Each structure stands twice: as structure tokens, then as C-alpha cells.
């Protein structure tokens, strides 16, 4: 219960109580949260106190408002990794079960734009592997990977369907990814992406472009669409100022 004599403000106490209920799954994911009036009655606080507590939990992505329906427990977001790891490794490290569904496998002649990412001439043969990436059975991203055919000539013959691409490149071709770079921006999901991800067309998504290197050679160029409602981006920041003595 709320303790009026405690040094912590009432809205912070209420936030802690609601958060505890969420983490103990007394309020599971997607469950409706009691109305403001019910929370006021149950905890003996004002509506302003309830709104302050709820606003904090919304800002922390623990609750979500749905206009016309009310407040619900939000599904926790996954933080994009800052290390070079595969989707499979990343999801397993978070205690989630990864899965992939192959959408397309083919070999194409790279146009000038794609060849430029590899630092190569247009027309080089490139393997294309498009996959739907899932975690605990839920769609998380649509990913389209490009691998120069010269590095992995018979990739599709030696790769089992839905297996880890990085693992196959390591075990079958001796290609170990040791560096990479990413560009991430927000944008709208088109109709196809939305259908695969289970969201509405036009809904905001993260658009990712990644180049991955092996011994200084660009071995993969990937374009991916991630659900913005399931991912968050966290960056560490440093100052250019010298620390005070």
C-alpha cells in the first residue's frame, strides 16, 4: 500500500507497486490495467498521482495506451545489440527461442548500388537470402542478406534450410565475421513487410543496413526491417571534454 509518511513521492510508490505486479505476472503481457478510478480507490490516491505513475511506466515501455480501449501491459522491447552477433546468438542470449523462415534464395548479378557496398564492379554474382526472423514464435524482422558468390560458391547447396547463415559460412567456407558497420533509420512498413511482421502498413519500423567484414573483406551486405514496437536502440555516450582533475 501507499505510505504517506515515506520519503518517496506517492506516484513513485504507485509506480513501484504496478511494476512489481507486472514483473510478478500478476499483470501479464497484454493484460488490461485497472482504470484510473479503480487505482485511485484501491490505493487511496488522487487521479493526478495515478497519471504521474502511469505516465512514467508508459515512458519506460512497460505500459501502452490504446485510444478508446484503455491501458495495457506492454510487451518488453528487445535492445539492439552493440556487438557483432548473429540474430540466433542474440535471441538465445536473451532467453528467447530464435527461428527463421526462408522467404527467398537466389543468385543475382549485382547492380551498381549493391556492388558498390562490396567495393566491387557491377555484375558480380551475389547470393540473396531473405528470411523472416522470429523470437518465441513472434515475427521480429525481415532480413535480406547478400553474400558474394565467389566467397561461398555453392552456399545454398551446403546450407540446410532455416539454418544460421553465419554458422554455415564459418563451418563450410572458413569465413569468420570479425567486424561490421550499421546504419539505422526509421521509416514506414510497406504492405508486404507489414503482412510478414504482423503490423499495419505504414506503421513505423527500423530500417537497418549492415556491412559485415571478414579479414578486411566485405563478406555480407544485409538490409533488414525490424519492428519498432519490439526493439529499442541504446547508445553509450562520451564527452569530448577532459575530465576535471
Tab-separated table of C-alpha atoms in Angstrom:
chain	number	residue	atom	x	y	z
A	1	UNK	CA	0.000	0.000	0.000
A	2	UNK	CA	0.951	3.655	-0.319
A	3	UNK	CA	2.734	5.030	2.765
A	4	UNK	CA	2.011	8.788	3.118
A	5	UNK	CA	4.894	9.178	5.598
A	6	UNK	CA	7.502	7.601	3.295
A	7	UNK	CA	10.174	9.901	1.769
A	8	UNK	CA	9.359	8.607	-1.716
A	9	UNK	CA	6.543	10.509	-3.511
A	10	UNK	CA	3.207	8.714	-3.743
A	11	UNK	CA	3.369	8.423	-7.545
A	12	UNK	CA	6.789	6.723	-7.309
A	13	UNK	CA	5.399	4.280	-4.744
A	14	UNK	CA	2.472	3.512	-7.039
A	15	UNK	CA	4.827	3.062	-9.997
A	16	UNK	CA	6.853	0.554	-7.953
A	17	UNK	CA	3.693	-1.350	-6.974
A	18	UNK	CA	2.447	-1.585	-10.572
A	19	UNK	CA	5.907	-2.558	-11.829
A	20	UNK	CA	6.089	-5.304	-9.211
A	21	UNK	CA	2.697	-6.615	-10.360
A	22	UNK	CA	3.941	-6.666	-13.973
A	23	UNK	CA	7.220	-8.401	-13.147
A	24	UNK	CA	5.455	-10.985	-10.968
A	25	UNK	CA	2.995	-11.525	-13.864
A	26	UNK	CA	0.009	-10.596	-11.745
A	27	UNK	CA	-0.443	-8.235	-14.675
A	28	UNK	CA	0.813	-10.326	-17.641
A	29	UNK	CA	1.714	-9.018	-21.106
A	30	UNK	CA	-1.290	-7.528	-22.964
A	31	UNK	CA	-3.424	-7.614	-19.813
A	32	UNK	CA	-5.632	-4.546	-19.211
A	33	UNK	CA	-4.607	-2.266	-16.360
A	34	UNK	CA	-7.302	-1.172	-13.881
A	35	UNK	CA	-8.846	2.189	-14.699
A	36	UNK	CA	-7.645	5.423	-13.106
A	37	UNK	CA	-10.762	5.468	-10.938
A	38	UNK	CA	-10.142	1.910	-9.739
A	39	UNK	CA	-6.467	2.632	-8.967
A	40	UNK	CA	-7.473	5.770	-7.048
A	41	UNK	CA	-9.950	3.770	-4.997
A	42	UNK	CA	-7.665	0.806	-4.399
A	43	UNK	CA	-4.611	2.804	-3.300
A	44	UNK	CA	-6.260	5.879	-1.801
A	45	UNK	CA	-4.506	8.395	-4.059
A	46	UNK	CA	-5.582	11.208	-6.361
A	47	UNK	CA	-6.099	10.889	-10.087
A	48	UNK	CA	-3.049	13.141	-10.641
A	49	UNK	CA	-0.900	10.679	-8.677
A	50	UNK	CA	-2.184	7.784	-10.785
A	51	UNK	CA	-1.491	9.643	-14.032
A	52	UNK	CA	2.066	10.501	-12.972
A	53	UNK	CA	2.797	6.861	-12.143
A	54	UNK	CA	1.215	5.576	-15.348
A	55	UNK	CA	2.992	8.194	-17.500
A	56	UNK	CA	6.327	7.004	-16.123
A	57	UNK	CA	5.555	3.381	-16.966
A	58	UNK	CA	4.430	4.359	-20.472
A	59	UNK	CA	7.700	6.284	-20.985
A	60	UNK	CA	9.599	3.197	-19.781
A	61	UNK	CA	7.720	0.991	-22.310
A	62	UNK	CA	6.106	-1.076	-19.550
A	63	UNK	CA	2.558	0.110	-20.312
A	64	UNK	CA	0.910	1.210	-23.554
A	65	UNK	CA	-2.170	3.296	-24.203
A	66	UNK	CA	-4.646	2.232	-26.876
A	67	UNK	CA	-7.026	5.106	-27.698
A	68	UNK	CA	-10.621	4.180	-26.999
A	69	UNK	CA	-9.685	0.928	-25.255
A	70	UNK	CA	-7.545	1.796	-22.249
A	71	UNK	CA	-4.179	0.912	-20.763
A	72	UNK	CA	-2.435	-2.434	-21.257
A	73	UNK	CA	0.784	-4.110	-20.167
A	74	UNK	CA	3.337	-3.683	-22.939
A	75	UNK	CA	5.418	-6.471	-24.392
A	76	UNK	CA	9.062	-5.832	-23.355
A	77	UNK	CA	11.218	-4.416	-26.117
A	78	UNK	CA	14.446	-6.060	-27.233
A	79	UNK	CA	17.518	-3.847	-27.261
A	80	UNK	CA	19.500	-3.970	-30.486
A	81	UNK	CA	22.939	-5.491	-29.798
A	82	UNK	CA	26.029	-3.314	-29.952
A	83	UNK	CA	28.288	-6.307	-30.584
A	84	UNK	CA	28.628	-8.239	-33.832
A	85	UNK	CA	26.468	-11.289	-33.145
A	86	UNK	CA	24.035	-13.275	-35.242
A	87	UNK	CA	20.285	-12.996	-34.647
A	88	UNK	CA	20.278	-16.588	-33.387
A	89	UNK	CA	23.026	-15.928	-30.811
A	90	UNK	CA	21.419	-12.657	-29.731
A	91	UNK	CA	17.967	-14.126	-29.089
A	92	UNK	CA	19.329	-17.150	-27.229
A	93	UNK	CA	21.408	-14.870	-25.005
A	94	UNK	CA	18.157	-13.105	-24.058
A	95	UNK	CA	16.464	-16.382	-23.135
A	96	UNK	CA	14.278	-16.372	-26.254
A	97	UNK	CA	13.930	-19.174	-28.798
A	98	UNK	CA	15.072	-17.967	-32.251
A	99	UNK	CA	13.694	-19.247	-35.524
A	100	UNK	CA	13.886	-18.285	-39.191
A	101	UNK	CA	11.742	-18.937	-42.205
A	102	UNK	CA	13.358	-18.722	-45.632
A	103	UNK	CA	11.407	-16.454	-47.961
A	104	UNK	CA	13.736	-16.382	-50.967
A	105	UNK	CA	17.060	-17.896	-52.059
A	106	UNK	CA	18.579	-16.996	-55.427
A	107	UNK	CA	21.730	-15.749	-57.103
A	108	UNK	CA	21.708	-12.426	-58.970
A	109	UNK	CA	24.032	-10.107	-60.842
A	110	UNK	CA	24.666	-7.133	-58.561
A	111	UNK	CA	23.624	-3.713	-59.801
A	112	UNK	CA	25.915	-0.710	-59.342
A	113	UNK	CA	24.456	0.200	-55.925
A	114	UNK	CA	24.806	-3.274	-54.412
A	115	UNK	CA	28.241	-3.859	-55.951
A	116	UNK	CA	29.346	-0.524	-54.512
A	117	UNK	CA	28.696	-1.740	-50.970
A	118	UNK	CA	31.100	-4.611	-51.633
A	119	UNK	CA	33.625	-2.343	-53.327
A	120	UNK	CA	33.250	-4.408	-56.485
A	121	UNK	CA	32.259	-3.874	-60.118
A	122	UNK	CA	28.595	-4.157	-61.214
A	123	UNK	CA	27.576	-7.590	-62.439
A	124	UNK	CA	29.335	-9.731	-59.826
A	125	UNK	CA	27.356	-12.811	-58.774
A	126	UNK	CA	25.730	-12.393	-55.360
A	127	UNK	CA	23.706	-14.893	-53.346
A	128	UNK	CA	20.488	-13.444	-51.909
A	129	UNK	CA	18.905	-14.959	-48.821
A	130	UNK	CA	15.720	-13.364	-47.492
A	131	UNK	CA	14.358	-14.600	-44.159
A	132	UNK	CA	11.636	-13.862	-41.635
A	133	UNK	CA	13.268	-13.789	-38.201
A	134	UNK	CA	11.203	-14.871	-35.190
A	135	UNK	CA	11.686	-14.987	-31.419
A	136	UNK	CA	9.454	-17.219	-29.307
A	137	UNK	CA	7.302	-17.650	-32.414
A	138	UNK	CA	6.712	-13.912	-32.894
A	139	UNK	CA	7.872	-12.121	-36.099
A	140	UNK	CA	10.664	-9.670	-35.279
A	141	UNK	CA	12.318	-8.744	-38.579
A	142	UNK	CA	12.513	-9.332	-42.316
A	143	UNK	CA	16.151	-9.643	-43.355
A	144	UNK	CA	17.701	-9.771	-46.826
A	145	UNK	CA	21.353	-10.889	-46.810
A	146	UNK	CA	23.745	-10.691	-49.780
A	147	UNK	CA	26.912	-12.824	-49.988
A	148	UNK	CA	29.411	-12.673	-52.904
A	149	UNK	CA	29.173	-15.995	-54.736
A	150	UNK	CA	32.958	-16.041	-55.109
A	151	UNK	CA	33.300	-16.429	-51.308
A	152	UNK	CA	30.709	-19.212	-50.964
A	153	UNK	CA	30.138	-20.720	-54.417
A	154	UNK	CA	27.636	-23.457	-53.511
A	155	UNK	CA	26.163	-21.801	-50.421
A	156	UNK	CA	22.569	-22.881	-50.964
A	157	UNK	CA	23.540	-26.500	-51.612
A	158	UNK	CA	25.633	-26.679	-48.411
A	159	UNK	CA	23.255	-24.722	-46.185
A	160	UNK	CA	20.332	-26.527	-44.560
A	161	UNK	CA	17.052	-24.599	-44.788
A	162	UNK	CA	16.466	-22.195	-41.890
A	163	UNK	CA	19.979	-22.745	-40.501
A	164	UNK	CA	22.233	-19.944	-39.208
A	165	UNK	CA	23.940	-18.175	-42.111
A	166	UNK	CA	26.998	-17.111	-40.090
A	167	UNK	CA	27.435	-20.657	-38.734
A	168	UNK	CA	27.363	-22.134	-42.262
A	169	UNK	CA	29.838	-19.546	-43.557
A	170	UNK	CA	32.204	-20.429	-40.710
A	171	UNK	CA	31.909	-24.225	-40.828
A	172	UNK	CA	31.655	-24.732	-44.587
A	173	UNK	CA	33.700	-21.871	-46.055
A	174	UNK	CA	36.027	-20.703	-43.269
A	175	UNK	CA	34.536	-17.200	-43.304
A	176	UNK	CA	34.641	-15.671	-39.823
A	177	UNK	CA	32.911	-12.310	-39.442
A	178	UNK	CA	35.144	-10.064	-37.327
A	179	UNK	CA	33.897	-6.505	-37.932
A	180	UNK	CA	30.857	-4.660	-39.140
A	181	UNK	CA	29.032	-1.360	-39.533
A	182	UNK	CA	25.348	-0.468	-39.322
A	183	UNK	CA	23.087	2.353	-40.406
A	184	UNK	CA	19.655	2.522	-38.756
A	185	UNK	CA	16.793	4.874	-39.564
A	186	UNK	CA	13.051	4.955	-39.022
A	187	UNK	CA	10.563	4.557	-41.849
A	188	UNK	CA	7.126	3.188	-42.758
A	189	UNK	CA	6.493	-0.505	-43.385
A	190	UNK	CA	5.230	-1.332	-46.857
A	191	UNK	CA	2.311	-3.734	-47.362
A	192	UNK	CA	4.499	-6.831	-47.811
A	193	UNK	CA	6.699	-6.103	-44.801
A	194	UNK	CA	3.659	-5.340	-42.662
A	195	UNK	CA	1.994	-8.610	-43.646
A	196	UNK	CA	5.077	-10.627	-42.724
A	197	UNK	CA	5.643	-8.807	-39.432
A	198	UNK	CA	2.007	-8.790	-38.350
A	199	UNK	CA	1.705	-5.000	-38.184
A	200	UNK	CA	-0.289	-2.373	-40.077
A	201	UNK	CA	1.020	-0.978	-43.420
A	202	UNK	CA	2.635	2.387	-42.822
A	203	UNK	CA	3.480	1.582	-39.206
A	204	UNK	CA	6.926	2.803	-38.153
A	205	UNK	CA	9.771	0.288	-38.391
A	206	UNK	CA	13.550	0.365	-38.039
A	207	UNK	CA	15.321	0.092	-41.407
A	208	UNK	CA	18.794	-1.347	-40.980
A	209	UNK	CA	21.680	-1.621	-43.425
A	210	UNK	CA	24.693	-3.645	-42.329
A	211	UNK	CA	28.031	-4.423	-43.886
A	212	UNK	CA	29.949	-7.272	-42.273
A	213	UNK	CA	33.637	-7.964	-42.838
A	214	UNK	CA	35.943	-10.954	-42.677
A	215	UNK	CA	39.675	-10.172	-42.584
A	216	UNK	CA	39.044	-6.758	-44.130
A	217	UNK	CA	36.823	-8.056	-46.958
A	218	UNK	CA	33.141	-7.166	-47.060
A	219	UNK	CA	31.540	-10.620	-46.918
A	220	UNK	CA	27.910	-9.654	-46.358
A	221	UNK	CA	25.572	-6.760	-47.046
A	222	UNK	CA	22.210	-7.020	-45.296
A	223	UNK	CA	19.055	-4.922	-45.364
A	224	UNK	CA	16.553	-5.577	-42.593
A	225	UNK	CA	13.218	-4.245	-41.399
A	226	UNK	CA	12.724	-4.509	-37.634
A	227	UNK	CA	9.513	-3.966	-35.707
A	228	UNK	CA	9.898	-0.684	-33.831
A	229	UNK	CA	7.357	-1.835	-31.232
A	230	UNK	CA	9.632	-4.758	-30.301
A	231	UNK	CA	13.062	-3.134	-30.455
A	232	UNK	CA	14.773	-0.203	-28.823
A	233	UNK	CA	18.173	1.365	-29.560
A	234	UNK	CA	20.513	2.153	-26.670
A	235	UNK	CA	23.780	4.028	-27.203
A	236	UNK	CA	26.569	4.843	-24.793
A	237	UNK	CA	27.723	8.464	-24.993
A	238	UNK	CA	31.081	10.018	-24.225
A	239	UNK	CA	32.074	13.649	-23.852
A	240	UNK	CA	34.961	15.219	-25.709
A	241	UNK	CA	35.785	17.355	-22.668
A	242	UNK	CA	38.657	16.417	-20.421
A	243	UNK	CA	37.648	15.122	-17.023
A	244	UNK	CA	38.134	17.525	-14.128
A	245	UNK	CA	41.323	16.855	-12.134
